[in-house]
C-alpha positions as a Markdown table, in Angstrom:
| # | Residue | x | y | z |
|---|---|---|---|---|
| 1 | Met | 0.0 | 0.0 | 0.0 |
| 2 | Glu | 1.4 | 3.4 | -1.0 |
| 3 | Ala | 1.4 | 6.2 | 1.6 |
| 4 | Leu | -0.7 | 9.3 | 0.7 |
| 5 | Pro | 1.2 | 12.6 | 0.5 |
| 6 | Thr | 0.8 | 14.8 | 3.5 |
| 7 | Ser | -1.0 | 18.2 | 3.0 |
| 8 | Ser | 2.2 | 20.2 | 3.2 |
| 9 | Thr | 3.8 | 18.3 | 0.3 |
| 10 | Ala | 0.6 | 18.3 | -1.8 |
| 11 | Glu | 0.1 | 22.0 | -1.4 |
| 12 | Gln | 3.6 | 23.1 | -2.2 |
| 13 | Pro | 5.0 | 22.1 | -5.6 |
| 14 | Glu | 8.7 | 21.3 | -5.9 |
| 15 | Lys | 9.1 | 24.1 | -8.4 |
| 16 | Val | 6.9 | 26.8 | -9.9 |
| 17 | Thr | 7.0 | 26.8 | -13.7 |
| 18 | Phe | 5.3 | 28.5 | -16.6 |
| 19 | Asp | 3.0 | 26.2 | -18.7 |
| 20 | Arg | 3.0 | 26.1 | -22.5 |
| 21 | Arg | 0.2 | 28.8 | -22.8 |
| 22 | Glu | 1.9 | 31.3 | -20.4 |
| 23 | Leu | 5.3 | 30.8 | -22.1 |
| 24 | Ser | 3.8 | 31.4 | -25.5 |
| 25 | Ala | 2.1 | 34.6 | -24.3 |
| 26 | Ile | 5.4 | 35.8 | -22.9 |
| 27 | Leu | 7.5 | 34.8 | -25.8 |
| 28 | Arg | 5.0 | 36.5 | -28.2 |
| 29 | Val | 5.6 | 40.0 | -26.5 |
| 30 | Tyr | 9.3 | 39.2 | -26.3 |
| 31 | Gly | 9.4 | 38.5 | -30.0 |
| 32 | Phe | 7.9 | 41.9 | -30.8 |
| 33 | Phe | 10.6 | 43.7 | -28.9 |
| 34 | Val | 13.4 | 41.6 | -30.3 |
| 35 | Ala | 12.2 | 42.4 | -33.9 |
| 36 | Ala | 12.1 | 46.1 | -32.9 |
| 37 | Gly | 15.6 | 45.9 | -31.6 |
| 38 | Glu | 14.8 | 46.8 | -28.0 |
| 39 | Trp | 15.5 | 43.4 | -26.3 |
| 40 | Arg | 18.3 | 41.0 | -26.9 |
| 41 | Asp | 18.3 | 38.3 | -24.2 |
| 42 | Tyr | 16.2 | 36.6 | -21.5 |
| 43 | Ala | 16.6 | 34.3 | -18.7 |
| 44 | Met | 14.2 | 31.9 | -16.9 |
| 45 | Ser | 14.4 | 30.9 | -13.2 |
| 46 | Phe | 12.2 | 28.3 | -11.4 |
| 47 | Gly | 11.9 | 28.0 | -7.7 |
| 48 | Arg | 9.6 | 26.9 | -4.9 |
| 49 | Glu | 8.0 | 30.4 | -4.5 |
| 50 | Ala | 8.1 | 31.7 | -8.0 |
| 51 | Ala | 8.8 | 31.4 | -11.7 |
| 52 | Val | 10.6 | 34.3 | -13.3 |
| 53 | Phe | 11.1 | 35.3 | -16.9 |
| 54 | Ala | 13.8 | 38.0 | -16.9 |
| 55 | Ile | 14.2 | 40.4 | -19.9 |
| 56 | Phe | 17.6 | 42.0 | -20.8 |
| 57 | Arg | 18.6 | 44.7 | -23.3 |
| 58 | Arg | 22.2 | 43.3 | -23.1 |
| 59 | Ser | 23.1 | 40.1 | -21.4 |
| 60 | Ala | 25.7 | 41.8 | -19.1 |
| 61 | Glu | 23.1 | 44.1 | -17.7 |
| 62 | Val | 20.5 | 43.8 | -14.9 |
| 63 | Pro | 17.0 | 42.8 | -16.2 |
| 64 | Leu | 14.8 | 45.5 | -17.7 |
| 65 | Tyr | 11.7 | 43.7 | -16.6 |
| 66 | Arg | 10.8 | 40.5 | -14.8 |
| 67 | Val | 7.5 | 38.6 | -15.5 |
| 68 | Glu | 6.9 | 36.6 | -12.2 |
| 69 | Lys | 4.3 | 33.9 | -11.4 |
| 70 | Arg | 3.7 | 33.5 | -7.7 |
| 71 | Pro | 0.9 | 31.0 | -7.0 |
| 72 | Lys | 0.7 | 32.0 | -3.3 |
| 73 | Leu | -0.7 | 35.4 | -4.4 |
| 74 | Arg | -3.5 | 33.8 | -6.3 |
| 75 | Ala | -6.2 | 34.8 | -3.8 |
| 76 | Lys | -4.8 | 38.1 | -3.2 |
| 77 | Gln | -3.3 | 40.5 | -5.7 |
| 78 | Gly | -3.0 | 38.0 | -8.5 |
| 79 | Ile | -0.6 | 35.3 | -9.6 |
| 80 | Tyr | 1.3 | 37.3 | -12.3 |
| 81 | Ala | 3.3 | 40.5 | -12.1 |
| 82 | Val | 5.6 | 42.6 | -14.3 |
| 83 | Ile | 8.4 | 44.2 | -12.3 |
| 84 | Gly | 10.7 | 47.0 | -13.5 |
| 85 | Ser | 14.5 | 47.2 | -13.3 |
| 86 | Glu | 14.3 | 49.2 | -10.0 |
| 87 | Gly | 11.9 | 46.6 | -8.4 |
| 88 | Gln | 8.8 | 48.6 | -8.9 |
| 89 | Val | 5.6 | 46.5 | -9.7 |
| 90 | Leu | 4.4 | 47.9 | -13.0 |
| 91 | Arg | 1.3 | 45.6 | -13.2 |
| 92 | Arg | -0.2 | 42.7 | -11.2 |
| 93 | Gly | -3.2 | 40.5 | -11.9 |
| 94 | His | -4.9 | 37.2 | -12.3 |
| 95 | Glu | -4.7 | 37.1 | -16.1 |
| 96 | Leu | -1.2 | 36.9 | -17.7 |
| 97 | Glu | -2.3 | 38.6 | -21.1 |
| 98 | Ala | -3.8 | 41.6 | -19.2 |
| 99 | Val | -0.5 | 41.9 | -17.1 |
| 100 | Leu | 1.7 | 41.8 | -20.3 |
| 101 | Lys | -0.3 | 44.8 | -21.8 |
| 102 | Val | 1.9 | 47.1 | -19.7 |
| 103 | Leu | 4.8 | 45.9 | -21.8 |
| 104 | Glu | 3.0 | 46.2 | -25.2 |
| 105 | Arg | 2.2 | 49.8 | -24.5 |
| 106 | Lys | 5.9 | 50.5 | -24.3 |
| 107 | Leu | 6.3 | 49.2 | -27.8 |
| 108 | Ile | 3.9 | 51.9 | -29.2 |
| 109 | Arg | 5.7 | 55.2 | -29.4 |
| 110 | Pro | 5.3 | 58.3 | -31.5 |
| 111 | Val | 7.3 | 58.6 | -34.8 |
| 112 | Asp | 9.4 | 61.7 | -35.2 |
């Protein structure tokens, strides 16, 4: 007979990750900025508390933006957040596509 997992192990996953739909939405926005010549590199990090997609202008710099997924905030402020280079939360919410719109607005700029 196999032992049932305890509530603490069942509630806390080993790692938080982005699923295929989430990663597709993030990479779609990332691709627009790469095509525009704004962004050149990214990194992903997966831990017990959060999954992070970091966006860089150059690989030797600090990230311009971080897209974070924190499941513990699901019932509060929202599972997704876009965080700026200084650590400021630019947008937080329950729907990833709505949170990513803060980045899409930065792509639209006036032409001289």
